[in-house]
mmCIF file of C-alpha atoms and ligand atoms in Angstrom:
data_model
loop_
_atom_site.group_PDB
_atom_site.id
_atom_site.type_symbol
_atom_site.label_atom_id
_atom_site.label_comp_id
_atom_site.label_asym_id
_atom_site.label_seq_id
_atom_site.Cartn_x
_atom_site.Cartn_y
_atom_site.Cartn_z
ATOM 1 C CA UNK A 824 -53.669 -11.833 73.761
ATOM 2 C CA UNK A 825 -52.250 -12.925 70.500
ATOM 3 C CA UNK A 826 -53.097 -16.497 71.152
ATOM 4 C CA UNK A 827 -53.994 -18.523 68.020
ATOM 5 C CA UNK A 828 -57.629 -19.914 68.757
ATOM 6 C CA UNK A 829 -58.227 -21.939 65.736
ATOM 7 C CA UNK A 830 -56.939 -22.847 62.454
ATOM 8 C CA UNK A 831 -58.825 -24.330 59.347
ATOM 9 C CA UNK A 832 -57.496 -25.116 55.960
ATOM 10 C CA UNK A 833 -59.736 -23.644 53.174
ATOM 11 C CA UNK A 834 -57.877 -25.229 50.453
ATOM 12 C CA UNK A 835 -54.579 -27.005 49.992
ATOM 13 C CA UNK A 836 -52.902 -23.553 49.930
ATOM 14 C CA UNK A 837 -55.067 -21.313 51.926
ATOM 15 C CA UNK A 838 -55.320 -21.243 55.640
ATOM 16 C CA UNK A 839 -57.962 -19.542 58.134
ATOM 17 C CA UNK A 840 -56.617 -18.515 61.545
ATOM 18 C CA UNK A 841 -58.430 -16.672 64.244
ATOM 19 C CA UNK A 842 -56.328 -14.872 66.734
ATOM 20 C CA UNK A 843 -57.317 -13.334 70.158
ATOM 21 C CA UNK A 844 -56.778 -9.499 69.635
ATOM 22 C CA UNK A 845 -59.412 -7.532 71.526
ATOM 23 C CA UNK A 846 -58.174 -4.134 70.951
ATOM 24 C CA UNK A 847 -57.659 -4.709 67.130
ATOM 25 C CA UNK A 848 -61.071 -6.401 66.859
ATOM 26 C CA UNK A 849 -62.807 -3.463 68.404
ATOM 27 C CA UNK A 850 -61.150 -0.894 65.966
ATOM 28 C CA UNK A 851 -60.807 -2.735 62.742
ATOM 29 C CA UNK A 852 -62.706 -1.596 59.737
ATOM 30 C CA UNK A 853 -62.944 -3.119 56.119
ATOM 31 C CA UNK A 854 -59.710 -2.836 54.081
ATOM 32 C CA UNK A 855 -57.381 -2.660 57.040
ATOM 33 C CA UNK A 856 -54.655 -5.059 57.752
ATOM 34 C CA UNK A 857 -52.385 -6.339 60.615
ATOM 35 C CA UNK A 858 -48.642 -7.176 60.628
ATOM 36 C CA UNK A 859 -47.752 -10.429 62.157
ATOM 37 C CA UNK A 860 -44.398 -11.692 63.287
ATOM 38 C CA UNK A 861 -45.137 -15.400 63.919
ATOM 39 C CA UNK A 862 -42.095 -16.166 66.098
ATOM 40 C CA UNK A 863 -39.388 -14.138 67.752
ATOM 41 C CA UNK A 864 -37.006 -14.901 64.766
ATOM 42 C CA UNK A 865 -39.602 -14.577 62.151
ATOM 43 C CA UNK A 866 -40.163 -11.975 59.479
ATOM 44 C CA UNK A 867 -43.021 -9.222 59.614
ATOM 45 C CA UNK A 868 -45.782 -9.888 57.046
ATOM 46 C CA UNK A 869 -48.984 -8.082 56.414
ATOM 47 C CA UNK A 870 -52.287 -9.768 56.283
ATOM 48 C CA UNK A 871 -55.638 -8.421 55.763
ATOM 49 C CA UNK A 872 -58.191 -8.486 58.589
ATOM 50 C CA UNK A 873 -60.713 -10.911 56.900
ATOM 51 C CA UNK A 874 -63.065 -10.666 60.025
ATOM 52 C CA UNK A 875 -63.250 -9.000 63.341
ATOM 53 C CA UNK A 876 -65.450 -9.978 66.166
ATOM 54 C CA UNK A 877 -65.505 -7.324 68.864
ATOM 55 C CA UNK A 878 -67.654 -9.226 71.036
ATOM 56 C CA UNK A 879 -65.255 -12.209 71.260
ATOM 57 C CA UNK A 880 -62.323 -10.134 70.934
ATOM 58 C CA UNK A 881 -61.061 -12.084 67.667
ATOM 59 C CA UNK A 882 -59.608 -11.237 64.556
ATOM 60 C CA UNK A 883 -59.312 -13.810 61.364
ATOM 61 C CA UNK A 884 -56.708 -13.803 58.753
ATOM 62 C CA UNK A 885 -56.698 -15.840 55.637
ATOM 63 C CA UNK A 886 -53.526 -16.370 54.017
ATOM 64 C CA UNK A 887 -51.950 -18.320 51.068
ATOM 65 C CA UNK A 888 -48.888 -20.498 51.830
ATOM 66 C CA UNK A 889 -46.672 -18.085 49.863
ATOM 67 C CA UNK A 890 -43.200 -18.818 51.374
ATOM 68 C CA UNK A 891 -40.992 -19.153 54.531
ATOM 69 C CA UNK A 892 -43.208 -16.929 56.851
ATOM 70 C CA UNK A 893 -46.696 -17.929 55.981
ATOM 71 C CA UNK A 894 -45.584 -21.636 56.244
ATOM 72 C CA UNK A 895 -44.072 -20.783 59.642
ATOM 73 C CA UNK A 896 -47.345 -19.173 60.807
ATOM 74 C CA UNK A 897 -49.471 -21.999 59.625
ATOM 75 C CA UNK A 898 -47.271 -24.421 61.742
ATOM 76 C CA UNK A 899 -47.623 -22.750 65.025
ATOM 77 C CA UNK A 900 -49.965 -24.819 67.113
ATOM 78 C CA UNK A 901 -53.406 -23.749 68.343
ATOM 79 C CA UNK A 902 -53.069 -22.181 71.721
ATOM 80 C CA UNK A 903 -49.505 -20.563 71.119
ATOM 81 C CA UNK A 904 -49.061 -16.919 70.720
ATOM 82 C CA UNK A 905 -47.774 -15.189 67.725
ATOM 83 C CA UNK A 906 -44.705 -13.089 68.666
ATOM 84 C CA UNK A 907 -45.913 -9.845 67.367
ATOM 85 C CA UNK A 908 -49.355 -8.422 66.152
ATOM 86 C CA UNK A 909 -49.625 -4.985 65.159
ATOM 87 C CA UNK A 910 -52.968 -3.292 63.925
ATOM 88 C CA UNK A 911 -55.271 -2.353 62.475
ATOM 89 C CA UNK A 912 -53.273 -0.594 59.924
ATOM 90 C CA UNK A 913 -53.986 1.157 56.757
ATOM 91 C CA UNK A 914 -56.859 3.445 55.584
ATOM 92 C CA UNK A 915 -60.248 1.811 55.782
ATOM 93 C CA UNK A 916 -61.985 1.028 52.564
ATOM 94 C CA UNK A 917 -64.487 3.763 51.337
ATOM 95 C CA UNK A 918 -67.954 2.360 52.224
ATOM 96 C CA UNK A 919 -70.871 4.396 51.088
ATOM 97 C CA UNK A 920 -74.184 3.777 49.109
ATOM 98 C CA UNK A 921 -72.786 3.985 45.634
ATOM 99 C CA UNK A 922 -75.534 2.092 43.899
ATOM 100 C CA UNK A 923 -74.186 -0.890 41.979
ATOM 101 C CA UNK A 924 -70.837 -2.180 42.791
ATOM 102 C CA UNK A 925 -69.049 -5.040 41.202
ATOM 103 C CA UNK A 926 -66.467 -6.610 43.448
ATOM 104 C CA UNK A 927 -63.829 -8.989 42.020
ATOM 105 C CA UNK A 928 -61.749 -11.485 44.145
ATOM 106 C CA UNK A 929 -59.012 -13.475 42.573
ATOM 107 C CA UNK A 930 -57.170 -16.255 44.344
ATOM 108 C CA UNK A 931 -56.312 -15.377 47.991
ATOM 109 C CA UNK A 932 -57.933 -12.018 47.031
ATOM 110 C CA UNK A 933 -61.390 -13.907 47.765
ATOM 111 C CA UNK A 934 -60.575 -13.484 51.448
ATOM 112 C CA UNK A 935 -59.658 -9.948 51.296
ATOM 113 C CA UNK A 936 -62.854 -8.873 49.614
ATOM 114 C CA UNK A 937 -65.133 -10.358 52.365
ATOM 115 C CA UNK A 938 -65.284 -7.484 54.938
ATOM 116 C CA UNK A 939 -65.809 -5.012 52.022
ATOM 117 C CA UNK A 940 -68.662 -6.798 50.384
ATOM 118 C CA UNK A 941 -70.533 -7.312 53.685
ATOM 119 C CA UNK A 942 -70.265 -3.650 54.600
ATOM 120 C CA UNK A 943 -71.295 -2.457 51.001
ATOM 121 C CA UNK A 944 -74.264 -4.627 51.024
ATOM 122 C CA UNK A 945 -75.080 -3.329 54.652
ATOM 123 C CA UNK A 946 -74.758 0.117 53.172
ATOM 124 C CA UNK A 947 -77.458 -0.641 50.716
ATOM 125 C CA UNK A 948 -75.526 -1.295 47.447
ATOM 126 C CA UNK A 949 -76.499 -3.821 44.861
ATOM 127 C CA UNK A 950 -73.291 -5.972 45.166
ATOM 128 C CA UNK A 951 -72.360 -8.291 42.454
ATOM 129 C CA UNK A 952 -69.482 -10.462 43.713
ATOM 130 C CA UNK A 953 -67.146 -12.351 41.107
ATOM 131 C CA UNK A 954 -64.601 -14.923 42.453
ATOM 132 C CA UNK A 955 -62.095 -16.835 40.527
ATOM 133 C CA UNK A 956 -59.337 -19.197 41.088
ATOM 134 C CA UNK A 957 -57.118 -21.607 39.110
ATOM 135 C CA UNK A 958 -59.281 -24.490 40.114
ATOM 136 C CA UNK A 959 -62.016 -25.713 42.491
ATOM 137 C CA UNK A 960 -59.474 -26.839 45.015
ATOM 138 C CA UNK A 961 -58.323 -23.304 45.393
ATOM 139 C CA UNK A 962 -61.880 -21.683 45.493
ATOM 140 C CA UNK A 963 -63.286 -20.808 48.964
ATOM 141 C CA UNK A 964 -65.861 -18.730 50.791
ATOM 142 C CA UNK A 965 -68.296 -19.290 48.096
ATOM 143 C CA UNK A 966 -71.188 -19.556 50.445
ATOM 144 C CA UNK A 967 -70.119 -16.875 52.866
ATOM 145 C CA UNK A 968 -69.825 -14.521 50.048
ATOM 146 C CA UNK A 969 -72.949 -15.611 48.345
ATOM 147 C CA UNK A 970 -74.695 -14.948 51.481
ATOM 148 C CA UNK A 971 -73.461 -11.217 51.711
ATOM 149 C CA UNK A 972 -73.879 -10.558 48.052
ATOM 150 C CA UNK A 973 -76.911 -9.481 45.867
ATOM 151 C CA UNK A 974 -75.468 -11.995 43.417
ATOM 152 C CA UNK A 975 -72.225 -14.229 43.196
ATOM 153 C CA UNK A 976 -70.723 -15.269 40.005
ATOM 154 C CA UNK A 977 -67.687 -17.576 39.758
ATOM 155 C CA UNK A 978 -65.207 -19.025 37.369
ATOM 156 C CA UNK A 979 -62.105 -21.140 37.344
ATOM 157 C CA UNK A 980 -59.119 -21.128 34.982
ATOM 158 C CA UNK A 981 -59.748 -24.904 34.184
ATOM 159 C CA UNK A 982 -63.573 -25.027 34.430
ATOM 160 C CA UNK A 983 -63.684 -27.240 37.398
ATOM 161 C CA UNK A 984 -66.050 -24.937 39.214
ATOM 162 C CA UNK A 985 -68.386 -22.585 37.536
ATOM 163 C CA UNK A 986 -67.588 -21.360 34.096
ATOM 164 C CA UNK A 987 -64.020 -21.920 32.593
ATOM 165 C CA UNK A 988 -62.121 -18.753 32.160
ATOM 166 C CA UNK A 989 -60.811 -15.569 34.022
ATOM 167 C CA UNK A 990 -62.742 -13.254 36.205
ATOM 168 C CA UNK A 991 -62.081 -10.485 33.784
ATOM 169 C CA UNK A 992 -64.726 -12.238 31.405
ATOM 170 C CA UNK A 993 -67.311 -12.125 34.235
ATOM 171 C CA UNK A 994 -66.351 -8.553 34.894
ATOM 172 C CA UNK A 995 -66.760 -7.348 31.408
ATOM 173 C CA UNK A 996 -70.265 -9.029 31.195
ATOM 174 C CA UNK A 997 -71.326 -7.597 34.675
ATOM 175 C CA UNK A 998 -70.491 -4.104 33.718
ATOM 176 C CA UNK A 999 -72.474 -4.472 30.426
ATOM 177 C CA UNK A 1000 -75.469 -5.919 32.070
ATOM 178 C CA UNK A 1001 -76.336 -2.756 34.058
ATOM 179 C CA UNK A 1002 -74.874 0.660 34.822
ATOM 180 C CA UNK A 1003 -72.198 0.189 37.520
ATOM 181 C CA UNK A 1004 -71.113 2.952 39.941
ATOM 182 C CA UNK A 1005 -67.996 1.219 41.255
ATOM 183 C CA UNK A 1006 -65.629 -1.694 40.735
ATOM 184 C CA UNK A 1007 -63.210 -3.234 43.448
ATOM 185 C CA UNK A 1008 -60.780 -5.632 42.315
ATOM 186 C CA UNK A 1009 -58.516 -7.636 44.853
ATOM 187 C CA UNK A 1010 -55.974 -10.316 43.765
ATOM 188 C CA UNK A 1011 -52.845 -10.815 41.809
ATOM 189 C CA UNK A 1012 -51.133 -7.693 40.239
ATOM 190 C CA UNK A 1013 -52.035 -8.734 36.620
ATOM 191 C CA UNK A 1014 -55.659 -9.493 37.475
ATOM 192 C CA UNK A 1015 -55.999 -5.976 39.071
ATOM 193 C CA UNK A 1016 -54.527 -4.320 35.955
ATOM 194 C CA UNK A 1017 -56.599 -6.279 33.522
ATOM 195 C CA UNK A 1018 -59.676 -5.356 35.500
ATOM 196 C CA UNK A 1019 -58.739 -1.595 35.375
ATOM 197 C CA UNK A 1020 -58.222 -1.962 31.582
ATOM 198 C CA UNK A 1021 -61.895 -3.058 31.358
ATOM 199 C CA UNK A 1022 -63.444 -0.236 33.319
ATOM 200 C CA UNK A 1023 -62.460 3.250 31.900
ATOM 201 C CA UNK A 1024 -65.138 5.523 32.991
ATOM 202 C CA UNK A 1025 -66.157 3.487 36.157
ATOM 203 C CA UNK A 1026 -64.284 4.227 39.408
ATOM 204 C CA UNK A 1027 -62.165 1.176 40.184
ATOM 205 C CA UNK A 1028 -60.511 0.589 43.502
ATOM 206 C CA UNK A 1029 -57.503 -1.935 43.846
ATOM 207 C CA UNK A 1030 -55.967 -3.113 47.072
ATOM 208 C CA UNK A 1031 -52.327 -3.171 46.417
ATOM 209 C CA UNK A 1032 -49.960 -5.956 47.887
ATOM 210 C CA UNK A 1033 -46.900 -4.111 47.873
ATOM 211 C CA UNK A 1034 -43.714 -5.288 49.989
ATOM 212 C CA UNK A 1035 -43.958 -3.913 53.583
ATOM 213 C CA UNK A 1036 -41.312 -3.583 56.239
ATOM 214 C CA UNK A 1037 -42.220 -1.304 59.194
ATOM 215 C CA UNK A 1038 -45.828 -0.652 57.927
ATOM 216 C CA UNK A 1039 -45.824 2.518 59.779
ATOM 217 C CA UNK A 1040 -44.741 4.900 57.043
ATOM 218 C CA UNK A 1041 -40.928 5.263 58.183
ATOM 219 C CA UNK A 1042 -39.102 2.838 55.754
ATOM 220 C CA UNK A 1043 -40.453 3.685 52.339
ATOM 221 C CA UNK A 1044 -40.213 -0.021 51.227
ATOM 222 C CA UNK A 1045 -43.995 -0.020 50.361
ATOM 223 C CA UNK A 1046 -43.846 3.087 47.958
ATOM 224 C CA UNK A 1047 -46.029 2.920 44.976
ATOM 225 C CA UNK A 1048 -46.547 5.279 41.968
ATOM 226 C CA UNK A 1049 -50.266 6.693 41.938
ATOM 227 C CA UNK A 1050 -50.814 9.135 39.203
ATOM 228 C CA UNK A 1051 -47.071 10.003 38.925
ATOM 229 C CA UNK A 1052 -46.925 10.659 42.724
ATOM 230 C CA UNK A 1053 -45.040 8.499 45.289
ATOM 231 C CA UNK A 1054 -47.616 7.011 47.768
ATOM 232 C CA UNK A 1055 -46.936 4.835 50.927
ATOM 233 C CA UNK A 1056 -49.162 1.771 50.687
ATOM 234 C CA UNK A 1057 -49.034 1.060 54.439
ATOM 235 C CA UNK A 1058 -50.239 4.569 55.740
ATOM 236 C CA UNK A 1059 -52.035 5.957 52.492
ATOM 237 C CA UNK A 1060 -53.429 2.576 51.144
ATOM 238 C CA UNK A 1061 -53.663 -0.274 50.606
ATOM 239 C CA UNK A 1062 -56.909 0.956 48.528
ATOM 240 C CA UNK A 1063 -55.990 3.168 45.451
ATOM 241 C CA UNK A 1064 -57.713 4.204 42.555
ATOM 242 C CA UNK A 1065 -56.702 1.561 39.943
ATOM 243 C CA UNK A 1066 -56.651 3.819 36.972
ATOM 244 C CA UNK A 1067 -53.855 5.898 38.545
ATOM 245 C CA UNK A 1068 -51.522 2.918 39.669
ATOM 246 C CA UNK A 1069 -48.318 2.468 37.824
ATOM 247 C CA UNK A 1070 -48.548 -1.389 37.603
ATOM 248 C CA UNK A 1071 -45.338 -1.930 35.867
ATOM 249 C CA UNK A 1072 -43.476 -0.111 38.657
ATOM 250 C CA UNK A 1073 -45.355 -2.100 41.305
ATOM 251 C CA UNK A 1074 -44.513 -5.526 39.543
ATOM 252 C CA UNK A 1075 -40.913 -4.495 39.264
ATOM 253 C CA UNK A 1076 -40.765 -3.635 42.820
ATOM 254 C CA UNK A 1077 -42.398 -6.804 43.971
ATOM 255 C CA UNK A 1078 -39.717 -8.814 42.199
ATOM 256 C CA UNK A 1079 -36.768 -7.037 44.201
ATOM 257 C CA UNK A 1080 -36.221 -9.911 46.668
ATOM 258 C CA UNK A 1081 -37.536 -12.964 44.649
ATOM 259 C CA UNK A 1082 -34.157 -14.652 44.804
ATOM 260 C CA UNK A 1083 -33.722 -13.984 48.477
ATOM 261 C CA UNK A 1084 -37.322 -15.219 49.263
ATOM 262 C CA UNK A 1085 -36.623 -18.455 47.051
ATOM 263 C CA UNK A 1086 -33.420 -18.970 49.365
ATOM 264 C CA UNK A 1087 -35.408 -18.602 52.367
ATOM 265 C CA UNK A 1088 -37.664 -21.044 50.934
ATOM 266 C CA UNK A 1089 -35.244 -23.794 50.340
ATOM 267 C CA UNK A 1090 -32.906 -23.019 53.399
ATOM 268 C CA UNK A 1091 -32.254 -25.774 55.734
ATOM 269 C CA UNK A 1092 -31.566 -24.416 59.398
ATOM 270 C CA UNK A 1093 -28.316 -25.873 60.588
ATOM 271 C CA UNK A 1094 -29.557 -25.556 64.091
ATOM 272 C CA UNK A 1095 -32.869 -27.091 63.660
ATOM 273 C CA UNK A 1096 -32.311 -29.293 60.777
ATOM 274 C CA UNK A 1097 -35.612 -28.016 59.177
ATOM 275 C CA UNK A 1098 -36.918 -25.529 56.600
HETATM 276 C C1 LIG B 1480 -51.697 -4.779 52.847
HETATM 277 C C2 LIG B 1480 -51.675 -6.185 52.384
HETATM 278 C C3 LIG B 1480 -52.389 -7.305 52.954
HETATM 279 C C4 LIG B 1480 -52.236 -8.549 52.444
HETATM 280 N N1 LIG B 1480 -53.117 -9.483 52.825
HETATM 281 C C5 LIG B 1480 -52.933 -10.749 52.552
HETATM 282 C C6 LIG B 1480 -53.799 -11.670 52.904
HETATM 283 O O1 LIG B 1480 -54.906 -11.419 53.514
HETATM 284 N N2 LIG B 1480 -53.669 -12.955 52.636
HETATM 285 C C7 LIG B 1480 -52.431 -13.407 51.932
HETATM 286 O O2 LIG B 1480 -52.437 -14.580 51.699
HETATM 287 N N3 LIG B 1480 -51.440 -12.365 51.705
HETATM 288 C C8 LIG B 1480 -51.741 -11.161 51.906
HETATM 289 N N4 LIG B 1480 -50.841 -10.243 51.490
HETATM 290 C C9 LIG B 1480 -49.527 -10.930 50.940
HETATM 291 C C10 LIG B 1480 -48.664 -11.393 52.094
HETATM 292 O O3 LIG B 1480 -48.152 -10.416 52.942
HETATM 293 C C11 LIG B 1480 -47.369 -12.204 51.580
HETATM 294 O O4 LIG B 1480 -47.883 -13.326 50.878
HETATM 295 C C12 LIG B 1480 -46.572 -12.726 52.685
HETATM 296 O O5 LIG B 1480 -45.867 -11.632 53.106
HETATM 297 C C13 LIG B 1480 -45.570 -13.816 52.004
HETATM 298 O O6 LIG B 1480 -44.606 -13.946 52.980
HETATM 299 P P1 LIG B 1480 -43.771 -15.415 52.879
HETATM 300 O O7 LIG B 1480 -42.530 -15.240 53.761
HETATM 301 O O8 LIG B 1480 -44.725 -16.618 53.268
HETATM 302 O O9 LIG B 1480 -43.448 -15.668 51.431
HETATM 303 P P2 LIG B 1480 -42.317 -15.024 50.548
HETATM 304 O O10 LIG B 1480 -41.371 -16.217 50.043
HETATM 305 O O11 LIG B 1480 -41.318 -13.975 51.521
HETATM 306 O O12 LIG B 1480 -42.815 -14.300 49.561
HETATM 307 C C14 LIG B 1480 -43.812 -14.804 48.585
HETATM 308 C C15 LIG B 1480 -44.316 -13.624 47.784
HETATM 309 O O13 LIG B 1480 -45.149 -12.721 48.754
HETATM 310 C C16 LIG B 1480 -44.860 -11.304 48.501
HETATM 311 N N5 LIG B 1480 -44.320 -10.768 49.926
HETATM 312 C C17 LIG B 1480 -43.293 -11.138 50.724
HETATM 313 N N6 LIG B 1480 -43.069 -10.404 51.674
HETATM 314 C C18 LIG B 1480 -44.076 -9.500 51.639
HETATM 315 C C19 LIG B 1480 -44.276 -8.446 52.456
HETATM 316 N N7 LIG B 1480 -43.585 -8.191 53.691
HETATM 317 N N8 LIG B 1480 -45.364 -7.607 52.098
HETATM 318 C C20 LIG B 1480 -45.975 -7.845 50.979
HETATM 319 N N9 LIG B 1480 -45.851 -8.948 50.189
HETATM 320 C C21 LIG B 1480 -44.785 -9.668 50.467
HETATM 321 C C22 LIG B 1480 -43.825 -11.228 47.493
HETATM 322 O O14 LIG B 1480 -44.493 -10.774 46.353
HETATM 323 C C23 LIG B 1480 -43.330 -12.604 47.324
HETATM 324 O O15 LIG B 1480 -42.958 -12.903 45.962
HETATM 325 C C24 LIG B 1480 -51.094 -8.910 51.811
HETATM 326 C C25 LIG B 1480 -50.032 -7.859 51.585
HETATM 327 C C26 LIG B 1480 -50.279 -6.517 51.921
HETATM 328 C C27 LIG B 1480 -49.121 -5.683 51.402
HETATM 329 S S1 LIG B 1481 -43.806 -0.436 54.994
HETATM 330 FE FE1 LIG B 1481 -42.247 1.100 55.493
HETATM 331 S S2 LIG B 1481 -43.220 2.880 54.728
HETATM 332 FE FE2 LIG B 1481 -44.702 1.450 54.361
#
């Protein structure tokens, strides 16, 4: 249990890792996440369950090398155990036959939309998937998502793959093409906000990447403002109605520990002599 079975770089910044976790694999549903502590002295980080295979007893996480803990996780050898693995956590995404659904994934959000796209298509929806990244090196899962979608559209900031521009341009076109019953947007906070600004009148779900500590609803760290009410992302999310999210509050809360995170990034351990 908790053994790292494989690791595969999907881009210079994004790593796919499969971990043996039979009980989590059996229970996991789209939209749920795990909390991982890579080593005994490591931090707790939440990562979306990008895939779960109950038959093999495995879960897959796909993560961006953001700072100290994601780097530590990516450096653990295959065959080693992660220190702690907690899940599945969070409320599963709403999966129904809505009709036409446009799903937008930006950056590492591309990994997070995969289980939802698959489940929405299996539920009989027409699924238009839009993916975007800064450049083609940072794009991944194109063929996997194409195979699960009715249609895949892609864009990069610099035009190195697909069209040049932002996912919001493709979203704007997709909702003009045909009546759309639901939009789902997962990615950086400014991207999710920009998507919501384009979709008044269409139910738009976002997956919030708030800071998390215990991930059990006890500490309040993951508090977000939804329609003027405080909600806990770990036990009441991470999916919320994007038109009700106070994105300014979320952005400000996400910046709370920026300086400390930077220090952790640059810190050289006097005992180990390494970062
Ligand atoms: C429900 C949920 C699901 C997520 N799923 C994924 C995923 O599938 N793939 C992925 O790459 N990332 C995912 N994230 C974000 C991921 O947790 C952070 O990138 C990670 O914690 C960064 O840790 P670090 O020490 O490497 O970087 P740090 O240097 O600590 O932080 C880099 C940035 O990551 C964010 N962050 C740091 N700690 C946390 C924390 N405990 N919780 C949330 N955000 C944090 C901060 O905004 C920070 O600016 C998810 C976050 C949430 C809340
Ligand atoms: S992370 Fe502590 S309440 Fe959600």
